[in-house]
Amino acid sequence: MGRATRWGIVAAALALVGSSGCNAINSIGPNCDRSTETNTPVRYTEGTVEHGVYMSAPWNGELLWFPAGMRYELEHGLGEVPRFVDIWLSFKKCGTGESTIAPAAGNQAELRTVDTNKLVIVNGSCVDYWLLVVAGTGDGEPNPPADPDAMPHGSCPVEDAGM
């Protein structure tokens, strides 16, 4: 086989891969069902609220099994819409008690609903994790200064520059 023939075969193979690459990769890549029809939300009423902060589990406690496509409806018990929601993931069940946890990113955990009663969180990836959710209303913040006029509107005090 001549050099020109080999280059012709390589060029044809690259053209074929380039034209159907995504379909070929999708057919051999992750294939999990993340649809709403087969992944109905699981209601979760556990967790604790302390000082205006909800935690689905302690940092070193048993986290929630969060397989591909899983949908949780977490009843947070805060009594109002949370001001923040942090979603953490681990590859191990017992959080920091046996491994590490890290903030979720991208479609690892999708926050679909935030309201006065619940959070709906979906594993939009094809990877299984363990889930920890922290949400709060801001009620746990330190009290404002005793003298509200000491720092008007939260601004810095203006010093006399000698002018």
PDB file of C-alpha atoms in Angstrom:
ATOM      1  CA  MET A   1       0.000   0.000   0.000  1.00  0.00           C
ATOM      2  CA  GLY A   2       1.423   3.318  -1.044  1.00  0.00           C
ATOM      3  CA  ARG A   3       1.870   6.420   1.046  1.00  0.00           C
ATOM      4  CA  ALA A   4      -0.926   8.284  -0.781  1.00  0.00           C
ATOM      5  CA  THR A   5      -3.346   5.407  -0.158  1.00  0.00           C
ATOM      6  CA  ARG A   6      -2.575   5.371   3.556  1.00  0.00           C
ATOM      7  CA  TRP A   7      -3.128   9.143   3.819  1.00  0.00           C
ATOM      8  CA  GLY A   8      -6.381   8.705   1.925  1.00  0.00           C
ATOM      9  CA  ILE A   9      -7.587   6.087   4.400  1.00  0.00           C
ATOM     10  CA  VAL A  10      -6.589   8.265   7.372  1.00  0.00           C
ATOM     11  CA  ALA A  11      -8.383  11.286   5.862  1.00  0.00           C
ATOM     12  CA  ALA A  12     -11.531   9.235   5.204  1.00  0.00           C
ATOM     13  CA  ALA A  13     -11.496   7.844   8.753  1.00  0.00           C
ATOM     14  CA  LEU A  14     -11.113  11.332  10.237  1.00  0.00           C
ATOM     15  CA  ALA A  15     -13.963  12.650   8.101  1.00  0.00           C
ATOM     16  CA  LEU A  16     -16.182   9.781   9.219  1.00  0.00           C
ATOM     17  CA  VAL A  17     -15.330  10.292  12.891  1.00  0.00           C
ATOM     18  CA  GLY A  18     -15.792  14.048  12.581  1.00  0.00           C
ATOM     19  CA  SER A  19     -19.225  13.706  11.019  1.00  0.00           C
ATOM     20  CA  SER A  20     -20.612  11.222  13.541  1.00  0.00           C
ATOM     21  CA  GLY A  21     -18.288  11.713  16.512  1.00  0.00           C
ATOM     22  CA  CYS A  22     -20.926  12.923  18.969  1.00  0.00           C
ATOM     23  CA  ASN A  23     -23.300  10.086  18.149  1.00  0.00           C
ATOM     24  CA  ALA A  24     -20.513   7.533  18.420  1.00  0.00           C
ATOM     25  CA  ILE A  25     -19.379   8.932  21.769  1.00  0.00           C
ATOM     26  CA  ASN A  26     -22.924   9.152  23.117  1.00  0.00           C
ATOM     27  CA  SER A  27     -23.596   5.532  22.154  1.00  0.00           C
ATOM     28  CA  ILE A  28     -20.619   4.299  24.193  1.00  0.00           C
ATOM     29  CA  GLY A  29     -20.583   6.994  26.905  1.00  0.00           C
ATOM     30  CA  PRO A  30     -22.673   7.373  30.055  1.00  0.00           C
ATOM     31  CA  ASN A  31     -26.238   6.330  29.509  1.00  0.00           C
ATOM     32  CA  CYS A  32     -28.512   6.841  32.484  1.00  0.00           C
ATOM     33  CA  ASP A  33     -32.166   7.745  32.718  1.00  0.00           C
ATOM     34  CA  ARG A  34     -32.543  11.154  34.401  1.00  0.00           C
ATOM     35  CA  SER A  35     -36.144  11.713  33.320  1.00  0.00           C
ATOM     36  CA  THR A  36     -38.835  12.960  35.679  1.00  0.00           C
ATOM     37  CA  GLU A  37     -41.061  10.010  34.741  1.00  0.00           C
ATOM     38  CA  THR A  38     -38.696   7.378  36.124  1.00  0.00           C
ATOM     39  CA  ASN A  39     -37.168   9.505  38.909  1.00  0.00           C
ATOM     40  CA  THR A  40     -40.039  10.763  41.017  1.00  0.00           C
ATOM     41  CA  PRO A  41     -38.973  13.064  43.872  1.00  0.00           C
ATOM     42  CA  VAL A  42     -38.184  11.408  47.199  1.00  0.00           C
ATOM     43  CA  ARG A  43     -39.564  13.428  50.119  1.00  0.00           C
ATOM     44  CA  TYR A  44     -37.025  13.938  52.897  1.00  0.00           C
ATOM     45  CA  THR A  45     -38.144  15.410  56.228  1.00  0.00           C
ATOM     46  CA  GLU A  46     -35.056  14.732  58.335  1.00  0.00           C
ATOM     47  CA  GLY A  47     -32.256  17.146  59.008  1.00  0.00           C
ATOM     48  CA  THR A  48     -31.897  19.848  61.624  1.00  0.00           C
ATOM     49  CA  VAL A  49     -32.417  23.589  61.920  1.00  0.00           C
ATOM     50  CA  GLU A  50     -30.182  25.538  64.308  1.00  0.00           C
ATOM     51  CA  HIS A  51     -29.794  29.324  64.391  1.00  0.00           C
ATOM     52  CA  GLY A  52     -31.583  29.719  61.060  1.00  0.00           C
ATOM     53  CA  VAL A  53     -29.474  27.108  59.241  1.00  0.00           C
ATOM     54  CA  TYR A  54     -30.833  23.805  57.882  1.00  0.00           C
ATOM     55  CA  MET A  55     -28.523  20.810  57.393  1.00  0.00           C
ATOM     56  CA  SER A  56     -29.731  17.578  55.812  1.00  0.00           C
ATOM     57  CA  ALA A  57     -27.096  15.722  57.885  1.00  0.00           C
ATOM     58  CA  PRO A  58     -24.077  16.580  60.045  1.00  0.00           C
ATOM     59  CA  TRP A  59     -20.782  17.154  58.192  1.00  0.00           C
ATOM     60  CA  ASN A  60     -19.470  13.807  59.447  1.00  0.00           C
ATOM     61  CA  GLY A  61     -22.839  12.013  59.459  1.00  0.00           C
ATOM     62  CA  GLU A  62     -24.633   9.732  57.034  1.00  0.00           C
ATOM     63  CA  LEU A  63     -25.241  11.675  53.838  1.00  0.00           C
ATOM     64  CA  LEU A  64     -28.132  11.093  51.430  1.00  0.00           C
ATOM     65  CA  TRP A  65     -27.616   8.513  48.670  1.00  0.00           C
ATOM     66  CA  PHE A  66     -27.710  10.536  45.442  1.00  0.00           C
ATOM     67  CA  PRO A  67     -27.543   8.251  42.393  1.00  0.00           C
ATOM     68  CA  ALA A  68     -27.793   9.453  38.797  1.00  0.00           C
ATOM     69  CA  GLY A  69     -31.176  11.064  38.088  1.00  0.00           C
ATOM     70  CA  MET A  70     -32.227  11.117  41.779  1.00  0.00           C
ATOM     71  CA  ARG A  71     -34.642  13.866  42.817  1.00  0.00           C
ATOM     72  CA  TYR A  72     -34.977  14.931  46.437  1.00  0.00           C
ATOM     73  CA  GLU A  73     -37.716  17.124  47.846  1.00  0.00           C
ATOM     74  CA  LEU A  74     -36.131  18.325  51.088  1.00  0.00           C
ATOM     75  CA  GLU A  75     -38.482  19.899  53.639  1.00  0.00           C
ATOM     76  CA  HIS A  76     -36.124  22.392  55.254  1.00  0.00           C
ATOM     77  CA  GLY A  77     -38.302  23.644  58.148  1.00  0.00           C
ATOM     78  CA  LEU A  78     -36.914  27.205  57.991  1.00  0.00           C
ATOM     79  CA  GLY A  79     -40.377  28.794  57.707  1.00  0.00           C
ATOM     80  CA  GLU A  80     -39.273  31.141  54.911  1.00  0.00           C
ATOM     81  CA  VAL A  81     -37.401  31.090  51.620  1.00  0.00           C
ATOM     82  CA  PRO A  82     -33.704  30.422  52.327  1.00  0.00           C
ATOM     83  CA  ARG A  83     -31.289  33.231  51.472  1.00  0.00           C
ATOM     84  CA  PHE A  84     -28.588  30.690  50.593  1.00  0.00           C
ATOM     85  CA  VAL A  85     -28.419  27.025  49.598  1.00  0.00           C
ATOM     86  CA  ASP A  86     -25.107  25.153  49.511  1.00  0.00           C
ATOM     87  CA  ILE A  87     -24.966  21.683  47.985  1.00  0.00           C
ATOM     88  CA  TRP A  88     -22.082  19.386  48.897  1.00  0.00           C
ATOM     89  CA  LEU A  89     -21.143  15.969  47.473  1.00  0.00           C
ATOM     90  CA  SER A  90     -18.990  13.039  48.524  1.00  0.00           C
ATOM     91  CA  PHE A  91     -18.092   9.649  47.107  1.00  0.00           C
ATOM     92  CA  LYS A  92     -18.414   8.159  50.605  1.00  0.00           C
ATOM     93  CA  LYS A  93     -21.477   7.758  52.815  1.00  0.00           C
ATOM     94  CA  CYS A  94     -20.218   9.248  56.066  1.00  0.00           C
ATOM     95  CA  GLY A  95     -19.097  12.691  54.893  1.00  0.00           C
ATOM     96  CA  THR A  96     -15.995  14.044  56.604  1.00  0.00           C
ATOM     97  CA  GLY A  97     -16.181  11.113  59.016  1.00  0.00           C
ATOM     98  CA  GLU A  98     -14.617   8.804  56.413  1.00  0.00           C
ATOM     99  CA  SER A  99     -13.694  10.938  53.420  1.00  0.00           C
ATOM    100  CA  THR A 100     -14.030  14.443  52.028  1.00  0.00           C
ATOM    101  CA  ILE A 101     -16.883  16.495  50.668  1.00  0.00           C
ATOM    102  CA  ALA A 102     -16.790  19.191  48.008  1.00  0.00           C
ATOM    103  CA  PRO A 103     -19.224  21.770  46.638  1.00  0.00           C
ATOM    104  CA  ALA A 104     -21.354  20.493  43.763  1.00  0.00           C
ATOM    105  CA  ALA A 105     -20.774  22.029  40.343  1.00  0.00           C
ATOM    106  CA  GLY A 106     -22.605  22.032  37.038  1.00  0.00           C
ATOM    107  CA  ASN A 107     -25.272  19.369  36.721  1.00  0.00           C
ATOM    108  CA  GLN A 108     -23.935  17.253  39.596  1.00  0.00           C
ATOM    109  CA  ALA A 109     -26.734  18.769  41.690  1.00  0.00           C
ATOM    110  CA  GLU A 110     -29.361  21.016  40.135  1.00  0.00           C
ATOM    111  CA  LEU A 111     -31.440  23.207  42.425  1.00  0.00           C
ATOM    112  CA  ARG A 112     -34.894  23.152  40.815  1.00  0.00           C
ATOM    113  CA  THR A 113     -37.149  24.643  43.523  1.00  0.00           C
ATOM    114  CA  VAL A 114     -36.553  26.964  46.469  1.00  0.00           C
ATOM    115  CA  ASP A 115     -39.593  28.023  48.497  1.00  0.00           C
ATOM    116  CA  THR A 116     -40.803  28.503  52.074  1.00  0.00           C
ATOM    117  CA  ASN A 117     -41.207  24.753  52.603  1.00  0.00           C
ATOM    118  CA  LYS A 118     -38.868  22.790  50.406  1.00  0.00           C
ATOM    119  CA  LEU A 119     -35.837  22.492  48.156  1.00  0.00           C
ATOM    120  CA  VAL A 120     -35.949  20.239  45.099  1.00  0.00           C
ATOM    121  CA  ILE A 121     -32.508  18.989  44.094  1.00  0.00           C
ATOM    122  CA  VAL A 122     -31.754  16.738  41.110  1.00  0.00           C
ATOM    123  CA  ASN A 123     -28.656  14.750  40.209  1.00  0.00           C
ATOM    124  CA  GLY A 124     -28.465  15.726  36.542  1.00  0.00           C
ATOM    125  CA  SER A 125     -25.285  13.733  35.972  1.00  0.00           C
ATOM    126  CA  CYS A 126     -24.712  10.039  35.360  1.00  0.00           C
ATOM    127  CA  VAL A 127     -22.517   9.669  38.457  1.00  0.00           C
ATOM    128  CA  ASP A 128     -23.574   8.439  41.895  1.00  0.00           C
ATOM    129  CA  TYR A 129     -22.749  10.605  44.922  1.00  0.00           C
ATOM    130  CA  TRP A 130     -23.672  11.175  48.555  1.00  0.00           C
ATOM    131  CA  LEU A 131     -25.447  14.495  49.212  1.00  0.00           C
ATOM    132  CA  LEU A 132     -25.336  17.117  51.972  1.00  0.00           C
ATOM    133  CA  VAL A 133     -27.474  20.263  51.759  1.00  0.00           C
ATOM    134  CA  VAL A 134     -27.019  23.385  53.887  1.00  0.00           C
ATOM    135  CA  ALA A 135     -29.521  26.261  53.624  1.00  0.00           C
ATOM    136  CA  GLY A 136     -30.168  29.286  55.749  1.00  0.00           C
ATOM    137  CA  THR A 137     -32.258  32.374  56.247  1.00  0.00           C
ATOM    138  CA  GLY A 138     -29.632  34.636  57.743  1.00  0.00           C
ATOM    139  CA  ASP A 139     -31.224  34.420  61.211  1.00  0.00           C
ATOM    140  CA  GLY A 140     -28.012  32.971  62.625  1.00  0.00           C
ATOM    141  CA  GLU A 141     -25.997  36.129  61.971  1.00  0.00           C
ATOM    142  CA  PRO A 142     -24.457  38.050  64.884  1.00  0.00           C
ATOM    143  CA  ASN A 143     -26.550  40.812  66.380  1.00  0.00           C
ATOM    144  CA  PRO A 144     -26.023  44.352  65.051  1.00  0.00           C
ATOM    145  CA  PRO A 145     -23.951  46.778  67.140  1.00  0.00           C
ATOM    146  CA  ALA A 146     -25.657  47.943  70.331  1.00  0.00           C
ATOM    147  CA  ASP A 147     -25.566  51.578  69.160  1.00  0.00           C
ATOM    148  CA  PRO A 148     -26.978  51.690  65.607  1.00  0.00           C
ATOM    149  CA  ASP A 149     -25.839  55.331  65.203  1.00  0.00           C
ATOM    150  CA  ALA A 150     -22.214  54.392  65.823  1.00  0.00           C
ATOM    151  CA  MET A 151     -21.880  53.159  62.227  1.00  0.00           C
ATOM    152  CA  PRO A 152     -24.631  54.820  60.174  1.00  0.00           C
ATOM    153  CA  HIS A 153     -25.862  52.706  57.271  1.00  0.00           C
ATOM    154  CA  GLY A 154     -22.985  50.284  57.809  1.00  0.00           C
ATOM    155  CA  SER A 155     -20.504  52.761  56.366  1.00  0.00           C
ATOM    156  CA  CYS A 156     -16.975  53.290  57.593  1.00  0.00           C
ATOM    157  CA  PRO A 157     -16.433  56.224  59.941  1.00  0.00           C
ATOM    158  CA  VAL A 158     -15.022  59.309  58.223  1.00  0.00           C
ATOM    159  CA  GLU A 159     -11.792  60.459  59.806  1.00  0.00           C
ATOM    160  CA  ASP A 160     -10.756  64.098  59.847  1.00  0.00           C
ATOM    161  CA  ALA A 161      -7.826  64.297  57.446  1.00  0.00           C
ATOM    162  CA  GLY A 162      -6.768  67.651  58.904  1.00  0.00           C
ATOM    163  CA  MET A 163      -8.223  69.721  56.138  1.00  0.00           C
TER     164      MET A 163
END
